[in-house]
Backbone as JSON Lines, residues from 0, in Angstrom:
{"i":0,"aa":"X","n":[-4.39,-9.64,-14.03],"ca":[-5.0,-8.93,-12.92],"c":[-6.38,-8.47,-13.37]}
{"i":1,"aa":"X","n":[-7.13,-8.21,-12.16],"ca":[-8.82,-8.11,-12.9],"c":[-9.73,-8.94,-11.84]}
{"i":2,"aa":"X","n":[-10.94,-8.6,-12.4],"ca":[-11.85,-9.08,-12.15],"c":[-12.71,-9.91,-11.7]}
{"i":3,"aa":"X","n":[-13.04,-11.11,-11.17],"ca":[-13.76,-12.65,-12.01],"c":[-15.22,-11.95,-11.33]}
{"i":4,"aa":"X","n":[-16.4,-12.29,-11.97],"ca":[-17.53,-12.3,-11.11],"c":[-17.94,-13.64,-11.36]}
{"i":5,"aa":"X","n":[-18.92,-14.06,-9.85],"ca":[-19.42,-15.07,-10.1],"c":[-20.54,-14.74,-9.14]}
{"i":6,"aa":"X","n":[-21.42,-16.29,-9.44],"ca":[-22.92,-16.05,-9.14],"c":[-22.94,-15.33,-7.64]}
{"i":7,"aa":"X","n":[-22.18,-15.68,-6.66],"ca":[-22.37,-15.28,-5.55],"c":[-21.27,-14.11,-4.59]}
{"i":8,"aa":"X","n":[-21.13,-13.46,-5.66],"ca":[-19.76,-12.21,-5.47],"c":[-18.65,-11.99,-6.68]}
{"i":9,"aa":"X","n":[-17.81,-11.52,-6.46],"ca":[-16.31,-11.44,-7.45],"c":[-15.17,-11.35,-6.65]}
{"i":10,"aa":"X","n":[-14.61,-12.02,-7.1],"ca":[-12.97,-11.7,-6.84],"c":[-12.03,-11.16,-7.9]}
{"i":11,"aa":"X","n":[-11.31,-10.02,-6.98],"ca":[-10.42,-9.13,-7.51],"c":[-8.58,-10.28,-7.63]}
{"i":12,"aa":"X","n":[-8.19,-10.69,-8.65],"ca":[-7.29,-11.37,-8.38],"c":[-5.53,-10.28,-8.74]}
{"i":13,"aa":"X","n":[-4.43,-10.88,-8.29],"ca":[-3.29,-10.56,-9.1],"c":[-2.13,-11.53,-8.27]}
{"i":14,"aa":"X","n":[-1.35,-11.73,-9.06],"ca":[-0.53,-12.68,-8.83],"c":[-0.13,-13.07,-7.07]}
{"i":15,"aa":"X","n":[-0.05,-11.83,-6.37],"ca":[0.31,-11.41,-5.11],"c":[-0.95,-11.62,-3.93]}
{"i":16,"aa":"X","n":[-2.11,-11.41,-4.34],"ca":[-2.77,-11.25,-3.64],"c":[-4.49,-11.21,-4.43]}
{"i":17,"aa":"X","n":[-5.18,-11.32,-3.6],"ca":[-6.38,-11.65,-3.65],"c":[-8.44,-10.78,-2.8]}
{"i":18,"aa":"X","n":[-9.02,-10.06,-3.64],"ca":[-10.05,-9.15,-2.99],"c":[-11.34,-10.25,-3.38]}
{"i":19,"aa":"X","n":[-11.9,-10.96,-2.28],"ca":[-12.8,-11.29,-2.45],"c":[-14.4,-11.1,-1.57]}
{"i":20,"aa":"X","n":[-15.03,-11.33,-2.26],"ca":[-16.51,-10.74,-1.99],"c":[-17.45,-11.93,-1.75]}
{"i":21,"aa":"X","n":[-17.98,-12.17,-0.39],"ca":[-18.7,-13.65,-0.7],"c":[-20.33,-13.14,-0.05]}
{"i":22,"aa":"X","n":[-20.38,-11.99,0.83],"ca":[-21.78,-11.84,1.09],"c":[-21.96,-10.51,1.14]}
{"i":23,"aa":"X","n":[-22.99,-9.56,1.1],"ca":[-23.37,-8.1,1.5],"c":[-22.09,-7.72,1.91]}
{"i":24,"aa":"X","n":[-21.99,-7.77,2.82],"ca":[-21.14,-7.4,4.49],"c":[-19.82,-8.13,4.74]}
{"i":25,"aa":"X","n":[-19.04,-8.48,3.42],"ca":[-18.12,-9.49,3.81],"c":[-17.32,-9.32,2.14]}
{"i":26,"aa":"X","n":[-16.07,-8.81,2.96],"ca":[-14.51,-8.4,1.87],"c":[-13.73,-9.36,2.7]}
{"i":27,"aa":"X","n":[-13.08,-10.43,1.82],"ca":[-12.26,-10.84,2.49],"c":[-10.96,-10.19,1.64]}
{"i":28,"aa":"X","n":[-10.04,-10.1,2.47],"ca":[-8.55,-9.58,1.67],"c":[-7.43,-10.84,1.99]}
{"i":29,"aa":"X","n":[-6.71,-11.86,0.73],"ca":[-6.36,-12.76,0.63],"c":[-4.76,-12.63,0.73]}
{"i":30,"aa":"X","n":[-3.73,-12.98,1.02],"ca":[-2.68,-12.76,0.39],"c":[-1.9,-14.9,0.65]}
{"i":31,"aa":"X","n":[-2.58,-15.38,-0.24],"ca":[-1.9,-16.82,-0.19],"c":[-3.13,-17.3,0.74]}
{"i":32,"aa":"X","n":[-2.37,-17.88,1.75],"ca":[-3.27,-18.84,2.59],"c":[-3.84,-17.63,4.04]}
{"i":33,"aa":"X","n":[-3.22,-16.53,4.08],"ca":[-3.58,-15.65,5.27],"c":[-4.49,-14.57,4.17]}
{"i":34,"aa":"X","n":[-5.36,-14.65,5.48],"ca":[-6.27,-13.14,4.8],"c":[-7.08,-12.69,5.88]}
{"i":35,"aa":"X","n":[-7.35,-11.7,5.44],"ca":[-8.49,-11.12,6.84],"c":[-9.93,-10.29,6.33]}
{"i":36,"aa":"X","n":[-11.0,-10.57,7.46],"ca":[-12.07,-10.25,6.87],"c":[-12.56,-8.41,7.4]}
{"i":37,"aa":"X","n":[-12.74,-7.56,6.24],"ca":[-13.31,-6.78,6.33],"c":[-14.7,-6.58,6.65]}
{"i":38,"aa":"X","n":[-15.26,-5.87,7.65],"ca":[-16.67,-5.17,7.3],"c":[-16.89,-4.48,6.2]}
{"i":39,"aa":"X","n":[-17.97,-4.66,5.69],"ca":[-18.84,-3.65,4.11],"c":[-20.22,-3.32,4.64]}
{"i":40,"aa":"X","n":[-20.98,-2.34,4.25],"ca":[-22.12,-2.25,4.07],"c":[-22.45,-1.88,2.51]}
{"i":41,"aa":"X","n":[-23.53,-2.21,2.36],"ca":[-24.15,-2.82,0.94],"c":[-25.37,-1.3,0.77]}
{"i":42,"aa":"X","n":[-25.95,-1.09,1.5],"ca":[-27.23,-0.56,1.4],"c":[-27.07,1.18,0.65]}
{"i":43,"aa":"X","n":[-25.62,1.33,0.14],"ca":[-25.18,2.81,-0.46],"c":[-25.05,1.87,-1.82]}
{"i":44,"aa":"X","n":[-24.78,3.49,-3.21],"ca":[-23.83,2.98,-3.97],"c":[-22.67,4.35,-4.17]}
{"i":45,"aa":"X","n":[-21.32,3.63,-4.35],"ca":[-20.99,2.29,-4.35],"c":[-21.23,2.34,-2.85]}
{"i":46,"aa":"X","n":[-20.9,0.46,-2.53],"ca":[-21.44,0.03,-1.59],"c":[-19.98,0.37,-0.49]}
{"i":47,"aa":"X","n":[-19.78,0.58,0.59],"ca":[-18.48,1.05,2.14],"c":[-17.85,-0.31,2.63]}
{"i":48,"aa":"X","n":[-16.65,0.06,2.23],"ca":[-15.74,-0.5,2.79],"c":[-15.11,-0.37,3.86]}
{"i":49,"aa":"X","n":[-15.49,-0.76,5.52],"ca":[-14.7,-0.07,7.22],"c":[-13.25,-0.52,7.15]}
{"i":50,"aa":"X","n":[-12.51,-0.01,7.4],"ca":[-11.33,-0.39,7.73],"c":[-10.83,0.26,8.69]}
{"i":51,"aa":"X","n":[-9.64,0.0,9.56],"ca":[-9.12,0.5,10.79],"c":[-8.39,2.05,10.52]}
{"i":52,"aa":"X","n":[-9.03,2.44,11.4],"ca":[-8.26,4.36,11.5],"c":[-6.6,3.77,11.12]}
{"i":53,"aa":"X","n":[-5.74,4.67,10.71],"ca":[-4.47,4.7,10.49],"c":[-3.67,4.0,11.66]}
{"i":54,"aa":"X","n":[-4.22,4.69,12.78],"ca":[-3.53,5.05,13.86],"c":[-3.98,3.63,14.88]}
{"i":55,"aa":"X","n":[-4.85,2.75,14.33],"ca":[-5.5,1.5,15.33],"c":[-4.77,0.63,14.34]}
{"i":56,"aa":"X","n":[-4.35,0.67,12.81],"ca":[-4.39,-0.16,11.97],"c":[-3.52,-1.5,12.39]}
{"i":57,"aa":"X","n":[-2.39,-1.29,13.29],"ca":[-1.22,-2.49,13.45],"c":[-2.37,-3.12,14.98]}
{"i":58,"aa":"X","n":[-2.79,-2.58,15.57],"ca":[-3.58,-2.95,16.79],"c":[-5.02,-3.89,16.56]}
{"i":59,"aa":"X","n":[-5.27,-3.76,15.0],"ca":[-6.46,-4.58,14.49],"c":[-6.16,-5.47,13.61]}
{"i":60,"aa":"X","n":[-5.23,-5.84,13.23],"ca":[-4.82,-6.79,12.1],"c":[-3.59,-7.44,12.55]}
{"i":61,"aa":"X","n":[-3.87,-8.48,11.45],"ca":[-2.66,-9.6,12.2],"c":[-1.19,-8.89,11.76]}
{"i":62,"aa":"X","n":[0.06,-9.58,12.49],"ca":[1.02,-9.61,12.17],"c":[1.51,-9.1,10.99]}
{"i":63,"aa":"X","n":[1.34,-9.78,10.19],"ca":[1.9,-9.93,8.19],"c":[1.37,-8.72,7.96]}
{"i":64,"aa":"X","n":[0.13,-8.21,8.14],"ca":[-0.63,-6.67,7.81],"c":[-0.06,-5.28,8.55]}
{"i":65,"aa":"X","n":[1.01,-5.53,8.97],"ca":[1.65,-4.24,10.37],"c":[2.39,-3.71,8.62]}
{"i":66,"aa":"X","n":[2.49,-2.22,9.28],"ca":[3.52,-1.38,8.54],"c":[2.71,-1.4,6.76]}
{"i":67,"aa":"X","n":[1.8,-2.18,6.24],"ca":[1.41,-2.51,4.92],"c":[0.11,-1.68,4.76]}
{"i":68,"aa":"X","n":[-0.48,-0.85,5.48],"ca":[-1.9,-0.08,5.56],"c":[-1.71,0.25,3.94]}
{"i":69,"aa":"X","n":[-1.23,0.9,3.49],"ca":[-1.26,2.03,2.64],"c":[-1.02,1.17,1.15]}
{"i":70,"aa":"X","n":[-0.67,0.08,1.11],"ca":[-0.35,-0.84,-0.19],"c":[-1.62,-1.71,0.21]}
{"i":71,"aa":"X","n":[-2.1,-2.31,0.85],"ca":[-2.98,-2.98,1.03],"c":[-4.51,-2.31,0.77]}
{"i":72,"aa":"X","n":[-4.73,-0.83,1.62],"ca":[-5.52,-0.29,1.01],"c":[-5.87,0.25,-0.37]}
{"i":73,"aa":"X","n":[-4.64,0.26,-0.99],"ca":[-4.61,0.73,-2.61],"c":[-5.3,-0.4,-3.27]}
{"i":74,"aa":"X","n":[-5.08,-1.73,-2.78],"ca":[-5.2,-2.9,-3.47],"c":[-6.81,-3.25,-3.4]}
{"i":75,"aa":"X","n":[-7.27,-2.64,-1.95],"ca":[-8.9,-2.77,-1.91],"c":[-9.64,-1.73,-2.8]}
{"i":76,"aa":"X","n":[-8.96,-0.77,-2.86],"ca":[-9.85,0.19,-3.57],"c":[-9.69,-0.09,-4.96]}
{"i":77,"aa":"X","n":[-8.67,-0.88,-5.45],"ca":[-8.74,-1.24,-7.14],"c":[-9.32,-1.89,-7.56]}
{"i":78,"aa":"X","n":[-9.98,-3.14,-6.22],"ca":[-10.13,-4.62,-6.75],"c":[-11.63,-4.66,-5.52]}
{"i":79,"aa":"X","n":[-11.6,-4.03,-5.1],"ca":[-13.02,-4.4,-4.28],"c":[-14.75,-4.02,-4.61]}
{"i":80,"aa":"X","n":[-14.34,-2.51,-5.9],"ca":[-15.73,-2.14,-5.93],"c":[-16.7,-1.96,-4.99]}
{"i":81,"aa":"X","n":[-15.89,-0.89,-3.78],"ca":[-16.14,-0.7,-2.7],"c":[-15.51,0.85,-2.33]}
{"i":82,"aa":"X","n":[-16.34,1.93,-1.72],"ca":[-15.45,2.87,-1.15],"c":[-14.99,3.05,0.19]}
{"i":83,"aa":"X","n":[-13.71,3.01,0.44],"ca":[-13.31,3.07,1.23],"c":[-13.13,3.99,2.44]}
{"i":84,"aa":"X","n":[-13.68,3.33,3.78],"ca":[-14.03,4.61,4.92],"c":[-13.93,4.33,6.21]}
{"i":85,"aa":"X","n":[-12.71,4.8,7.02],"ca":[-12.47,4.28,8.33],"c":[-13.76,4.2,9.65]}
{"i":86,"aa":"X","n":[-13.49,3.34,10.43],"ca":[-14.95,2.59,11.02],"c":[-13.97,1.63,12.5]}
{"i":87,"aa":"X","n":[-14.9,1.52,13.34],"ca":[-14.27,1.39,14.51],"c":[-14.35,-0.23,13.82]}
{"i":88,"aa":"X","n":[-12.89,-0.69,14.55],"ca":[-12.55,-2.06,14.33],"c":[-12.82,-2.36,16.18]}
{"i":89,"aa":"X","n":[-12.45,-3.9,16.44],"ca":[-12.03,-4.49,17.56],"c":[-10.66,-4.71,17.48]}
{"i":90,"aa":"X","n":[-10.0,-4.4,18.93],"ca":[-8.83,-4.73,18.56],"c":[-7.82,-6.13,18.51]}
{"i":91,"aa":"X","n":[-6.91,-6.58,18.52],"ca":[-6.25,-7.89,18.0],"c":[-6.75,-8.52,17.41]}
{"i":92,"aa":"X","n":[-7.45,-8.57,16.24],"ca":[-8.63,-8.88,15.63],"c":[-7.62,-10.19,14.54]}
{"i":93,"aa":"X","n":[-7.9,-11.2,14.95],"ca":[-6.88,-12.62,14.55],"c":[-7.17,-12.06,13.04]}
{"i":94,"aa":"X","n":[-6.11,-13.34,12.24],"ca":[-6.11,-13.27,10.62],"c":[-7.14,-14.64,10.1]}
{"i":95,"aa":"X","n":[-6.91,-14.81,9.19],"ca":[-7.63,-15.85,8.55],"c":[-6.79,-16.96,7.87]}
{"i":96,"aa":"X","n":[-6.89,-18.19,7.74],"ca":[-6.12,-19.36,7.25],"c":[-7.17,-20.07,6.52]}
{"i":97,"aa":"X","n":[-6.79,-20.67,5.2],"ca":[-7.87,-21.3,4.51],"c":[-6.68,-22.18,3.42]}
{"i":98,"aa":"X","n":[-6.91,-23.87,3.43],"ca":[-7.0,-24.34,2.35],"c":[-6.64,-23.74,0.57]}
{"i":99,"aa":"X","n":[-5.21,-23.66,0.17],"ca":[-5.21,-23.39,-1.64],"c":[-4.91,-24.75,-2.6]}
C-alpha cells in the first residue's frame, strides 16, 4: 500500500482499491473496474478535495458507493494528498468503467 508518483499525477494504491490523480481538478476513486470522479481544486495547499454532504452522499454516487461514505472517505484522505471538504455535487451522478 502507498504511493506511486508519476510524471503526470500519483496513484494511491492497496490491494482493494485505488486513489488516482490525473489533472489539477481530477481524483478519480478506483475500486477494480468501477470508480468515480471527484472534483479537486489545486490553487490551496494542501490542495481540496469536494465530496457529497453526508446527507446527498447515496443521491450522488453510484450504486456500489451507497452506505460506504465513511470507509471510502478514510481511503481518500490517506491516499489522495488532498483535504477533504463537502461541496455541492449533481445529483445521480453515474460511476465510471474502464479497461484492467
Amino acid at each position: 500500500m502507498g504511493l506511486t508518483f508519476r510524471e503526470d499525477g500519483y496513484v494511491g494504491v492497496d490491494d482493494s482499491f485505488e486513489v488516482e490523480s490525473r489533472w489539477k481538478e481530477q481524483v478519480f476513486y478506483w475500486e477494480g473496474q468501477r470508480g468515480f470522479l471527484f472534483d479537486a481544486g489545486w490553487g490551496v495547499s494542501p490542495p481540496v478535495l469536494y465530496v457529497p454532504p453526508a446527507d446527498e452522499w447515496d443521491a450522488c454516487t453510484p450504486l456500489w458507493m451507497h452506505g460506504r461514505r465513511d470507509l471510502i472517505l478514510l481511503r481518500l484522505e490517506t491516499h489522495s494528498r488532498h483535504r477533504i471538504a463537502e461541496g455541492p455535487y449533481p445529483r445521480s451522478q453515474g460511476g465510471l468503467t474502464r479497461e484492467v
